[in-house]
XYZ file of C-alpha atoms in Angstrom:
95
model
C 9.568 3.776 16.374
C 6.774 4.038 13.811
C 6.735 3.143 10.237
C 5.432 4.160 6.795
C 3.946 1.679 4.357
C 4.458 3.514 0.813
C 2.947 1.913 -2.526
C 3.582 3.361 -5.740
C 0.808 1.799 -8.304
C -0.325 1.905 -11.690
C -3.981 0.182 -11.806
C -4.267 -2.043 -14.824
C -7.686 -3.527 -14.198
C -9.923 -1.116 -12.124
C -12.534 -3.486 -11.200
C -10.021 -6.263 -9.983
C -8.133 -3.513 -8.208
C -11.260 -2.246 -6.623
C -11.849 -5.514 -4.536
C -8.296 -5.145 -3.411
C -8.949 -1.846 -1.967
C -11.994 -2.895 -0.368
C -10.162 -5.742 1.341
C -6.913 -3.952 2.097
C -8.076 -1.015 3.913
C -9.659 -3.511 6.973
C -6.648 -5.627 6.776
C -4.469 -2.242 7.341
C -6.623 -1.020 10.092
C -6.585 -4.509 11.791
C -2.606 -4.172 12.194
C -2.447 -0.462 13.603
C -2.292 1.376 10.043
C -4.074 3.991 9.088
C -3.963 6.152 5.762
C -2.394 9.363 5.591
C -2.105 9.568 1.971
C -4.154 7.779 -0.825
C -3.901 8.569 -4.365
C -3.872 12.177 -3.954
C -2.288 14.795 -5.720
C 1.745 14.438 -6.131
C 4.689 15.475 -8.363
C 6.909 13.348 -9.574
C 10.556 14.710 -9.056
C 12.523 11.382 -9.784
C 12.056 8.058 -10.885
C 9.063 6.049 -12.578
C 5.854 7.748 -12.241
C 3.128 6.057 -11.123
C -0.221 7.746 -10.937
C -1.429 6.285 -7.463
C 0.360 6.410 -4.447
C -0.670 5.502 -1.016
C 0.959 6.220 2.349
C -0.206 4.511 5.581
C 1.298 4.832 9.079
C 1.944 1.853 11.304
C 2.918 1.575 14.905
C 6.099 -0.328 13.907
C 8.027 -1.621 10.870
C 7.185 -5.283 12.474
C 3.606 -4.308 12.719
C 3.321 -3.310 8.765
C 5.242 -6.447 7.885
C 2.826 -8.516 9.790
C -0.007 -6.644 7.967
C 1.781 -7.519 4.597
C 2.137 -11.199 5.594
C -1.476 -11.530 7.261
C -3.944 -13.938 5.811
C -6.301 -11.133 5.257
C -3.853 -8.982 3.216
C -2.766 -11.953 1.261
C -6.290 -12.296 0.189
C -6.598 -8.805 -0.589
C -3.388 -8.753 -2.546
C -4.451 -11.731 -4.674
C -6.783 -9.473 -6.359
C -4.092 -6.803 -6.960
C -1.678 -9.177 -8.648
C -2.329 -8.994 -12.477
C -4.430 -5.920 -11.672
C -1.526 -3.635 -10.961
C 2.051 -2.961 -11.360
C 3.264 -1.719 -7.933
C 6.288 -1.020 -5.769
C 5.771 -1.573 -2.041
C 8.030 -0.295 1.017
C 8.290 -0.066 4.625
C 10.369 2.912 6.147
C 10.859 3.325 9.780
C 10.160 6.933 11.024
C 12.586 8.969 12.959
C 9.683 9.870 15.430
């Protein structure tokens, strides 16, 4: 089964977060992930609103978690810590 990596983000330091984005994309692609939504228009219907929302599709939950735990992604994430407030989840798809 496939999986979606869903991030809701408020960027607090655009320069540092830009470095995260620069490094995160290749790390995600290396693990089979592909962006299907990246900071586009949205409508918040419930919960806390975050101005940046990102969704990437992975071949499996395991692939998405392996990406998160990879040295490449952790290097990227070191730039996002302190530069953003985020929630990140992986959800298995029904397809």
